[in-house]
Every structure is written in C-alpha cells, then in structure tokens.
mmCIF file of C-alpha atoms in Angstrom:
data_model
loop_
_atom_site.group_PDB
_atom_site.id
_atom_site.type_symbol
_atom_site.label_atom_id
_atom_site.label_comp_id
_atom_site.label_asym_id
_atom_site.label_seq_id
_atom_site.Cartn_x
_atom_site.Cartn_y
_atom_site.Cartn_z
ATOM 1 C CA MET A 179 -15.604 -2.532 14.721
ATOM 2 C CA ASN A 180 -13.640 0.679 14.591
ATOM 3 C CA LYS A 181 -14.597 2.381 11.331
ATOM 4 C CA PRO A 182 -13.296 5.744 10.124
ATOM 5 C CA SER A 183 -15.458 8.782 10.695
ATOM 6 C CA VAL A 184 -14.230 11.856 8.888
ATOM 7 C CA SER A 185 -16.071 14.562 6.956
ATOM 8 C CA ALA A 186 -17.841 13.360 3.812
ATOM 9 C CA GLY A 187 -16.273 16.147 1.782
ATOM 10 C CA VAL A 188 -12.988 14.286 1.698
ATOM 11 C CA VAL A 189 -14.639 11.452 -0.241
ATOM 12 C CA ALA A 190 -15.125 13.654 -3.287
ATOM 13 C CA GLY A 191 -11.492 14.675 -3.047
ATOM 14 C CA VAL A 192 -10.380 11.074 -3.391
ATOM 15 C CA ALA A 193 -12.388 10.524 -6.577
ATOM 16 C CA LEU A 194 -11.541 13.886 -8.123
ATOM 17 C CA GLY A 195 -7.877 13.359 -7.404
ATOM 18 C CA ALA A 196 -7.952 10.220 -9.502
ATOM 19 C CA ALA A 197 -9.392 12.043 -12.488
ATOM 20 C CA ALA A 198 -7.005 14.961 -12.178
ATOM 21 C CA LEU A 199 -3.799 12.959 -11.755
ATOM 22 C CA GLY A 200 -4.297 10.250 -14.365
ATOM 23 C CA ALA A 201 -1.984 10.558 -17.357
ATOM 24 C CA ALA A 202 -1.103 8.441 -20.352
ATOM 25 C CA ALA A 203 2.171 6.547 -20.198
ATOM 26 C CA VAL A 204 5.123 8.256 -21.806
ATOM 27 C CA ALA A 205 6.844 5.588 -23.857
ATOM 28 C CA VAL A 206 8.794 6.211 -27.049
ATOM 29 C CA ARG A 207 10.823 3.994 -29.370
ATOM 30 C CA ALA A 208 8.913 0.894 -28.267
ATOM 31 C CA ALA A 209 10.079 -2.533 -29.445
ATOM 32 C CA CYS A 210 8.629 -5.982 -28.757
ATOM 33 C CA LEU A 211 11.213 -8.373 -27.262
ATOM 34 C CA GLN A 212 9.064 -11.477 -26.776
ATOM 35 C CA VAL A 213 5.503 -12.720 -27.122
ATOM 36 C CA ALA A 214 4.411 -15.565 -24.863
ATOM 37 C CA ARG A 215 1.207 -17.519 -24.355
ATOM 38 C CA THR A 216 0.099 -17.442 -20.718
ATOM 39 C CA ARG A 217 -2.927 -18.607 -18.761
ATOM 40 C CA ASN A 218 -4.448 -15.148 -19.272
ATOM 41 C CA GLY A 219 -3.735 -14.994 -22.994
ATOM 42 C CA LEU A 220 -0.828 -13.452 -24.832
ATOM 43 C CA ALA A 221 1.775 -11.479 -22.911
ATOM 44 C CA ARG A 222 4.325 -9.195 -24.508
ATOM 45 C CA VAL A 223 7.645 -7.985 -23.189
ATOM 46 C CA LYS A 224 8.414 -4.589 -24.670
ATOM 47 C CA ARG A 225 11.338 -2.223 -24.512
ATOM 48 C CA VAL A 226 10.378 1.424 -24.114
ATOM 49 C CA HIS A 227 12.133 4.630 -23.116
ATOM 50 C CA ASP A 228 10.747 7.150 -20.674
ATOM 51 C CA GLU A 229 10.879 10.932 -21.013
ATOM 52 C CA SER A 230 14.470 10.973 -19.763
ATOM 53 C CA GLY A 231 15.561 8.397 -22.310
ATOM 54 C CA ASP A 232 16.034 5.630 -19.723
ATOM 55 C CA GLU A 233 15.363 2.140 -21.025
ATOM 56 C CA VAL A 234 12.464 0.297 -19.399
ATOM 57 C CA ARG A 235 11.196 -3.220 -19.994
ATOM 58 C CA VAL A 236 7.444 -3.641 -19.561
ATOM 59 C CA LEU A 237 5.219 -6.690 -19.316
ATOM 60 C CA VAL A 238 1.980 -6.054 -21.216
ATOM 61 C CA GLN A 239 -1.215 -8.096 -20.890
ATOM 62 C CA GLY A 240 -4.736 -7.158 -21.826
ATOM 63 C CA GLY A 241 -3.447 -3.894 -23.288
ATOM 64 C CA VAL A 242 -2.061 -2.632 -19.948
ATOM 65 C CA TYR A 243 1.322 -2.553 -18.265
ATOM 66 C CA GLN A 244 1.431 -5.365 -15.688
ATOM 67 C CA SER A 245 4.999 -4.767 -14.548
ATOM 68 C CA ALA A 246 8.142 -2.872 -15.465
ATOM 69 C CA SER A 247 11.855 -2.796 -14.785
ATOM 70 C CA TYR A 248 14.702 -0.445 -15.496
ATOM 71 C CA VAL A 249 17.552 -2.023 -17.429
ATOM 72 C CA GLY A 250 21.093 -2.308 -16.100
ATOM 73 C CA GLU A 251 22.326 -1.000 -12.768
ATOM 74 C CA ARG A 252 18.853 0.268 -11.809
ATOM 75 C CA TRP A 253 17.278 -3.207 -12.114
ATOM 76 C CA ALA A 254 15.959 -3.222 -8.514
ATOM 77 C CA GLU A 255 14.636 0.349 -8.596
ATOM 78 C CA PRO A 256 10.836 0.709 -8.853
ATOM 79 C CA VAL A 257 9.443 2.154 -12.070
ATOM 80 C CA PHE A 258 5.831 2.659 -10.955
ATOM 81 C CA ALA A 259 4.923 4.790 -7.941
ATOM 82 C CA TYR A 260 2.754 2.127 -6.334
ATOM 83 C CA TYR A 261 5.740 -0.231 -6.040
ATOM 84 C CA ARG A 262 7.410 2.343 -3.819
ATOM 85 C CA ALA A 263 4.135 2.943 -1.983
ATOM 86 C CA PHE A 264 3.917 -0.715 -0.933
ATOM 87 C CA ASP A 265 6.851 0.080 1.337
ATOM 88 C CA ASP A 266 4.556 2.366 3.365
ATOM 89 C CA VAL A 267 3.690 -0.715 5.413
ATOM 90 C CA PHE A 268 7.079 -0.355 7.125
ATOM 91 C CA GLU A 269 5.786 2.852 8.728
ATOM 92 C CA ALA A 270 3.839 0.537 11.048
ATOM 93 C CA GLU A 271 6.842 -1.550 12.088
ATOM 94 C CA ASP A 272 7.802 0.265 15.310
ATOM 95 C CA ALA A 273 4.217 0.393 16.555
ATOM 96 C CA MET A 274 3.751 -3.257 15.556
ATOM 97 C CA ARG A 275 6.822 -4.258 17.506
ATOM 98 C CA ASP A 276 5.710 -2.300 20.585
ATOM 99 C CA ALA A 277 2.168 -3.678 20.536
ATOM 100 C CA TYR A 278 2.686 -7.235 19.291
ATOM 101 C CA GLY A 279 6.344 -8.078 19.874
ATOM 102 C CA HIS A 280 7.372 -8.478 16.236
ATOM 103 C CA GLY A 281 8.319 -6.278 13.312
ATOM 104 C CA ILE A 282 8.051 -6.952 9.578
ATOM 105 C CA ASN A 283 10.262 -9.964 8.998
ATOM 106 C CA ARG A 284 8.222 -12.224 6.741
ATOM 107 C CA MET A 285 6.067 -11.096 3.845
ATOM 108 C CA LEU A 286 3.724 -12.877 1.442
ATOM 109 C CA MET A 287 3.116 -11.383 -1.990
ATOM 110 C CA LEU A 288 0.172 -12.528 -4.077
ATOM 111 C CA GLY A 289 1.063 -11.994 -7.741
ATOM 112 C CA GLY A 290 4.632 -12.097 -8.978
ATOM 113 C CA GLY A 291 4.432 -10.650 -12.477
ATOM 114 C CA GLY A 292 7.766 -9.018 -13.209
ATOM 115 C CA PHE A 293 8.713 -9.247 -9.495
ATOM 116 C CA ALA A 294 9.108 -5.477 -9.280
ATOM 117 C CA TYR A 295 8.190 -5.061 -5.625
ATOM 118 C CA PRO A 296 10.037 -8.191 -4.422
ATOM 119 C CA LYS A 297 13.205 -6.799 -6.044
ATOM 120 C CA PHE A 298 12.789 -3.450 -4.319
ATOM 121 C CA ALA A 299 11.744 -4.832 -0.933
ATOM 122 C CA LEU A 300 14.346 -7.569 -0.617
ATOM 123 C CA MET A 301 17.182 -5.315 -1.770
ATOM 124 C CA SER A 302 16.047 -2.515 0.581
ATOM 125 C CA HIS A 303 15.353 -4.534 3.747
ATOM 126 C CA GLU A 304 18.229 -6.805 4.638
ATOM 127 C CA GLY A 305 16.414 -9.067 7.102
ATOM 128 C CA LEU A 306 13.199 -9.463 5.123
ATOM 129 C CA ARG A 307 12.080 -12.873 3.866
ATOM 130 C CA MET A 308 9.411 -13.081 1.171
ATOM 131 C CA ASP A 309 7.234 -15.779 -0.363
ATOM 132 C CA VAL A 310 5.834 -14.823 -3.780
ATOM 133 C CA ILE A 311 2.825 -16.646 -5.228
ATOM 134 C CA GLU A 312 2.591 -16.618 -9.026
ATOM 135 C CA TYR A 313 0.083 -18.979 -10.570
ATOM 136 C CA ASP A 314 1.470 -18.851 -14.110
ATOM 137 C CA GLY A 315 4.825 -20.537 -14.628
ATOM 138 C CA GLU A 316 5.247 -18.798 -17.978
ATOM 139 C CA ILE A 317 5.097 -15.392 -16.297
ATOM 140 C CA THR A 318 7.813 -16.508 -13.867
ATOM 141 C CA ARG A 319 9.962 -17.649 -16.783
ATOM 142 C CA LEU A 320 9.548 -14.236 -18.426
ATOM 143 C CA ALA A 321 10.490 -12.581 -15.126
ATOM 144 C CA ARG A 322 13.710 -14.584 -14.929
ATOM 145 C CA ARG A 323 14.669 -13.841 -18.526
ATOM 146 C CA TRP A 324 13.705 -10.186 -18.840
ATOM 147 C CA PHE A 325 13.014 -8.702 -15.391
ATOM 148 C CA TYR A 326 16.067 -9.730 -13.330
ATOM 149 C CA LEU A 327 14.335 -12.335 -11.179
ATOM 150 C CA ASP A 328 17.354 -14.575 -11.789
ATOM 151 C CA GLU A 329 19.655 -11.805 -10.509
ATOM 152 C CA LEU A 330 17.451 -11.333 -7.452
ATOM 153 C CA GLU A 331 17.498 -15.048 -6.651
ATOM 154 C CA ARG A 332 21.297 -15.152 -6.897
ATOM 155 C CA THR A 333 21.601 -12.072 -4.674
ATOM 156 C CA VAL A 334 19.170 -12.849 -1.839
ATOM 157 C CA GLY A 335 19.257 -16.652 -1.855
ATOM 158 C CA ASP A 336 16.736 -18.342 0.407
ATOM 159 C CA ARG A 337 15.225 -15.039 1.566
ATOM 160 C CA LEU A 338 13.001 -15.407 -1.524
ATOM 161 C CA ARG A 339 10.709 -18.337 -2.239
ATOM 162 C CA VAL A 340 8.859 -18.410 -5.559
ATOM 163 C CA ILE A 341 5.780 -20.626 -5.356
ATOM 164 C CA THR A 342 3.706 -21.613 -8.375
ATOM 165 C CA ALA A 343 0.152 -21.793 -7.051
ATOM 166 C CA GLU A 344 -3.197 -20.065 -7.159
ATOM 167 C CA ALA A 345 -3.247 -17.355 -4.509
ATOM 168 C CA ARG A 346 -6.662 -18.199 -3.044
ATOM 169 C CA SER A 347 -5.745 -21.871 -2.702
ATOM 170 C CA TYR A 348 -2.441 -20.997 -1.040
ATOM 171 C CA LEU A 349 -4.201 -18.698 1.425
ATOM 172 C CA GLY A 350 -6.584 -21.513 2.291
ATOM 173 C CA VAL A 351 -3.632 -23.673 3.304
ATOM 174 C CA THR A 352 -1.690 -21.049 5.245
ATOM 175 C CA SER A 353 -4.749 -19.776 7.119
ATOM 176 C CA VAL A 354 -5.146 -23.161 8.831
ATOM 177 C CA GLY A 355 -1.461 -24.104 8.898
ATOM 178 C CA HIS A 356 1.598 -22.975 10.814
ATOM 179 C CA ARG A 357 3.161 -20.446 8.432
ATOM 180 C CA ARG A 358 2.333 -16.858 9.366
ATOM 181 C CA TYR A 359 3.291 -13.554 7.809
ATOM 182 C CA ASP A 360 3.698 -10.023 9.121
ATOM 183 C CA VAL A 361 2.459 -8.507 5.845
ATOM 184 C CA VAL A 362 0.381 -9.866 2.956
ATOM 185 C CA VAL A 363 0.657 -7.862 -0.285
ATOM 186 C CA SER A 364 -1.886 -8.388 -3.073
ATOM 187 C CA ASP A 365 -1.116 -7.299 -6.638
ATOM 188 C CA CYS A 366 -3.062 -9.760 -8.783
ATOM 189 C CA PHE A 367 -4.619 -8.881 -12.125
ATOM 190 C CA GLY A 368 -5.906 -10.775 -15.130
ATOM 191 C CA GLY A 369 -4.973 -8.327 -17.859
ATOM 192 C CA ALA A 370 -6.645 -5.053 -16.901
ATOM 193 C CA GLU A 371 -9.095 -6.699 -14.487
ATOM 194 C CA PRO A 372 -8.470 -7.236 -10.767
ATOM 195 C CA VAL A 373 -8.912 -10.754 -9.415
ATOM 196 C CA ARG A 374 -12.209 -10.325 -7.569
ATOM 197 C CA GLU A 375 -11.962 -13.639 -5.729
ATOM 198 C CA LEU A 376 -9.059 -12.184 -3.715
ATOM 199 C CA ALA A 377 -11.080 -9.131 -2.629
ATOM 200 C CA THR A 378 -14.093 -10.767 -0.958
ATOM 201 C CA VAL A 379 -14.857 -11.120 2.736
ATOM 202 C CA GLU A 380 -14.157 -14.827 2.492
ATOM 203 C CA ALA A 381 -10.740 -14.215 0.901
ATOM 204 C CA LEU A 382 -9.785 -11.537 3.439
ATOM 205 C CA ARG A 383 -10.679 -13.879 6.278
ATOM 206 C CA LEU A 384 -8.098 -16.259 4.833
ATOM 207 C CA VAL A 385 -5.619 -13.374 4.637
ATOM 208 C CA ARG A 386 -6.297 -12.481 8.275
ATOM 209 C CA GLY A 387 -5.761 -16.106 9.246
ATOM 210 C CA SER A 388 -2.386 -16.031 7.477
ATOM 211 C CA LEU A 389 -1.160 -12.979 9.421
ATOM 212 C CA ASN A 390 0.618 -12.751 12.735
ATOM 213 C CA PHE A 391 -1.208 -10.684 15.368
ATOM 214 C CA GLY A 392 -1.202 -7.050 14.286
ATOM 215 C CA GLY A 393 -0.110 -7.982 10.767
ATOM 216 C CA VAL A 394 -0.929 -5.803 7.763
ATOM 217 C CA TYR A 395 -2.755 -6.487 4.499
ATOM 218 C CA VAL A 396 -2.075 -4.163 1.562
ATOM 219 C CA ALA A 397 -3.598 -4.339 -1.920
ATOM 220 C CA ASN A 398 -3.076 -2.409 -5.137
ATOM 221 C CA ILE A 399 -6.450 -1.114 -6.346
ATOM 222 C CA VAL A 400 -6.784 0.483 -9.789
ATOM 223 C CA SER A 401 -9.454 3.002 -10.761
ATOM 224 C CA ALA A 402 -11.561 2.799 -13.923
ATOM 225 C CA SER A 403 -12.696 5.241 -16.623
ATOM 226 C CA GLU A 404 -9.322 7.003 -16.666
ATOM 227 C CA GLY A 405 -9.370 7.595 -12.937
ATOM 228 C CA SER A 406 -12.923 8.887 -12.482
ATOM 229 C CA ASP A 407 -14.461 5.620 -11.217
ATOM 230 C CA VAL A 408 -13.291 4.385 -7.790
ATOM 231 C CA THR A 409 -16.213 2.018 -7.212
ATOM 232 C CA PHE A 410 -13.979 -1.005 -6.740
ATOM 233 C CA LEU A 411 -11.820 0.874 -4.232
ATOM 234 C CA ARG A 412 -14.915 1.828 -2.236
ATOM 235 C CA ASP A 413 -16.169 -1.772 -2.310
ATOM 236 C CA CYS A 414 -12.773 -3.098 -1.226
ATOM 237 C CA ALA A 415 -12.600 -0.620 1.658
ATOM 238 C CA ALA A 416 -16.037 -1.691 2.862
ATOM 239 C CA THR A 417 -15.055 -5.337 2.570
ATOM 240 C CA ALA A 418 -11.786 -4.849 4.465
ATOM 241 C CA LEU A 419 -13.653 -3.244 7.358
ATOM 242 C CA GLU A 420 -15.899 -6.295 7.618
ATOM 243 C CA VAL A 421 -12.780 -8.341 8.439
ATOM 244 C CA PHE A 422 -10.207 -5.967 9.969
ATOM 245 C CA ALA A 423 -10.570 -3.307 12.646
ATOM 246 C CA HIS A 424 -8.924 -0.530 10.615
ATOM 247 C CA ALA A 425 -8.450 0.445 6.974
ATOM 248 C CA TRP A 426 -6.533 3.198 5.186
ATOM 249 C CA VAL A 427 -6.440 4.463 1.578
ATOM 250 C CA VAL A 428 -3.164 5.743 0.127
ATOM 251 C CA PRO A 429 -3.208 7.420 -3.330
ATOM 252 C CA CYS A 430 -0.134 6.491 -5.355
ATOM 253 C CA GLY A 431 -0.768 7.773 -8.861
ATOM 254 C CA ASP A 432 1.997 8.000 -11.404
ATOM 255 C CA ALA A 433 2.222 10.957 -13.752
ATOM 256 C CA LYS A 434 4.573 9.075 -16.084
ATOM 257 C CA PHE A 435 2.857 5.718 -16.494
ATOM 258 C CA GLY A 436 -0.748 4.592 -16.545
ATOM 259 C CA GLY A 437 -3.973 6.241 -17.618
ATOM 260 C CA GLU A 438 -5.709 4.921 -14.503
ATOM 261 C CA GLU A 439 -4.968 5.849 -10.922
ATOM 262 C CA ASN A 440 -3.531 3.455 -8.362
ATOM 263 C CA TYR A 441 -4.483 3.337 -4.689
ATOM 264 C CA LEU A 442 -3.217 1.198 -1.876
ATOM 265 C CA LEU A 443 -5.801 -0.243 0.458
ATOM 266 C CA ILE A 444 -4.186 -1.070 3.795
ATOM 267 C CA ALA A 445 -5.998 -2.997 6.525
ATOM 268 C CA SER A 446 -5.043 -4.356 9.930
ATOM 269 C CA ASP A 447 -6.303 -5.079 13.406
ATOM 270 C CA GLY A 448 -3.424 -2.911 14.615
ATOM 271 C CA ASN A 449 -4.097 0.814 14.994
ATOM 272 C CA TYR A 450 -1.283 2.324 12.931
ATOM 273 C CA ALA A 451 -0.573 5.620 11.179
ATOM 274 C CA PHE A 452 0.424 6.061 7.535
ATOM 275 C CA ALA A 453 1.672 9.485 6.476
ATOM 276 C CA GLU A 454 0.173 9.475 2.972
ATOM 277 C CA ALA A 455 -3.232 8.018 3.880
ATOM 278 C CA VAL A 456 -6.272 10.138 3.028
ATOM 279 C CA PRO A 457 -9.174 10.273 5.507
ATOM 280 C CA PHE A 458 -12.594 8.974 4.566
ATOM 281 C CA ASP A 459 -15.890 8.419 6.332
ATOM 282 C CA THR A 460 -18.601 5.787 6.158
ATOM 283 C CA ASP A 461 -20.253 7.526 3.178
ATOM 284 C CA PHE A 462 -17.216 6.546 1.125
ATOM 285 C CA LEU A 463 -17.727 2.829 1.764
ATOM 286 C CA GLY A 464 -19.253 0.837 -1.071
ATOM 287 C CA THR A 465 -20.754 -2.636 -1.269
ATOM 288 C CA VAL A 466 -19.238 -5.465 0.751
ATOM 289 C CA LEU A 467 -17.951 -8.123 -1.640
ATOM 290 C CA HIS A 468 -18.732 -11.797 -1.075
ATOM 291 C CA ASP A 469 -17.927 -14.952 -2.978
ATOM 292 C CA LYS A 470 -20.498 -15.604 -5.658
ATOM 293 C CA LEU A 471 -22.744 -18.495 -4.719
ATOM 294 C CA VAL A 472 -23.452 -21.045 -7.430
ATOM 295 C CA SER A 473 -26.929 -22.542 -7.367
ATOM 296 C CA PRO A 474 -27.388 -26.297 -8.020
ATOM 297 C CA SER A 475 -28.891 -25.499 -11.438
ATOM 298 C CA GLN A 476 -25.697 -23.656 -12.437
ATOM 299 C CA LYS A 477 -23.331 -26.484 -11.459
ATOM 300 C CA ASP A 478 -21.743 -28.746 -14.028
ATOM 301 C CA TRP A 479 -22.896 -32.209 -12.979
ATOM 302 C CA SER A 480 -21.192 -34.005 -15.878
#
C-alpha cells in the first residue's frame, strides 16, 4: 500500500489552519420560509443575506447550515467553498483517461440536501451524468421548492437521476451489480454529525466496488471545536488508506460561512495530483474506522 510520507511538521499546519480560518457565518436580515419535519428532525429553510447583500436560501438542520443556494440568476452558483472544491476531482481526468481509458462521465453523489453540488457540476460539465442518493423524500421536496432542483431537472433532463434510498444500502447493490461510476462524492450529515457508517472500511470497500478502475472517492469532512479538532479527518484518512492506494487532503474553508472548517478527503487507486492538496505523513493518520459489531446480547430478539 502506497502511503504518504512527508515531514510530520505539516500535520500541525493542517490542524492549526482549521483553527485560524474558521469564522462565523455572516447572515443578516434572516427570515424563516418553511419548517418541515424530516427523518432527522425539524428542518428550516431560511432566507439570509450575505455581506454583499445577496440573497441566499439556506437549509438548516441541527443548528447548522446543511445547504445553500443563491436566489435568481445565480441559482447554480456554489455558495460554500467546499462545493467548488468538489470539482477538484476533474484535475485527475486527463491522467485517468491516459491510465484507464475513461474520463469522468458518470458520478454518484451520496447526500442530496439542497442539491448544491449537483447544480454546479451538471451545469458546468456538459457530458456529465449524475445519480444522487437522498434518503429523505421530504428533503428532496424542499430542494425542488426552494433550491432550484426543479429547474435543474428541467434543464439537464435524464443526465440527473434522483434516487430515494439509504446510501449504504445503495452502495451494497451497486458494488455487486453492473452500474459503475468514475467518481463517488459523499456529503452526508445528520444535522451537525457526519454519517459514520459511510466512513468505515466496510463502507469504503463498497465504494471501491462501485467505481470504475482508477475512479475517485471524495468526501466532505468537517472539523469540530470551531476548527481545532480534526480527529475525524485523521481517522477517515487512515481508513481510506486501508482500502485505496492513495489519499489526499484538500482544505476548503469558507471565511463567510461556517464556524467549522471543511476538508475534502480524496482517495483512489490511481496516482493523481491535486493542486490544493496538503502533504501529510503517517503520523497524521488516526484510527481506522470499522463497522460496529453488535453482540448477541445487544440484539433485539423480539
């Protein structure tokens, strides 16, 4: 397994960068447009304005922004920096094509939310086809009403498939089936908490089985304690390297929105280069995550 080996001093730079760059969201003149009951509790759609006075709709769950969209002509433009950062995967396309005979034509996204990245990706890449897995039908309904999913569907037609399913279950089907993707994007959260069951070795093996040769996995990882705690990022990096040959970390913090810091974790069996990736060594790697085993005494036998 080819694991990164760079000076340990860079590790501290990753963590300190999170603390230094984190900033509270700038949102004035907020108004609640809708409250809805979802599988993860109440969700609110709010209208806010950024520092420039531009109107932004945000989806709020668990006290955090889950998704956001500009209103009007800018409806497909990303609000959060990490949405734009997801597009870093296209930096691997030429090398992928040379090494494996295919580019990035089909993408799977785990977690629809307000469909912010699907809007950006499908409107930016003409030949791209995308399947989006969203397990909560109410969230999809909110996306169609408030976040321009209906406009996206009218514009791109069958290049977008919206599938109501649990992401882990869907991966279990595709990993043994015939549908394969060039990129799998993971952006799943339950309120402020990441969905751990999508970050384990067992889950990433399903992801790998869903990818074409040389395909890329990319996940949005959020820090804790206002950016100072990157434990989950370190654990996810260690886990990715148990399954894939290579892994990269890309900081994508946003000075306008979010008190925490976002990072992209990218993993692949292909040896690619990403301009914004920060080097790390084995000292950075945390604990490998596995599915939690349930003992017979803990099972519900009723």
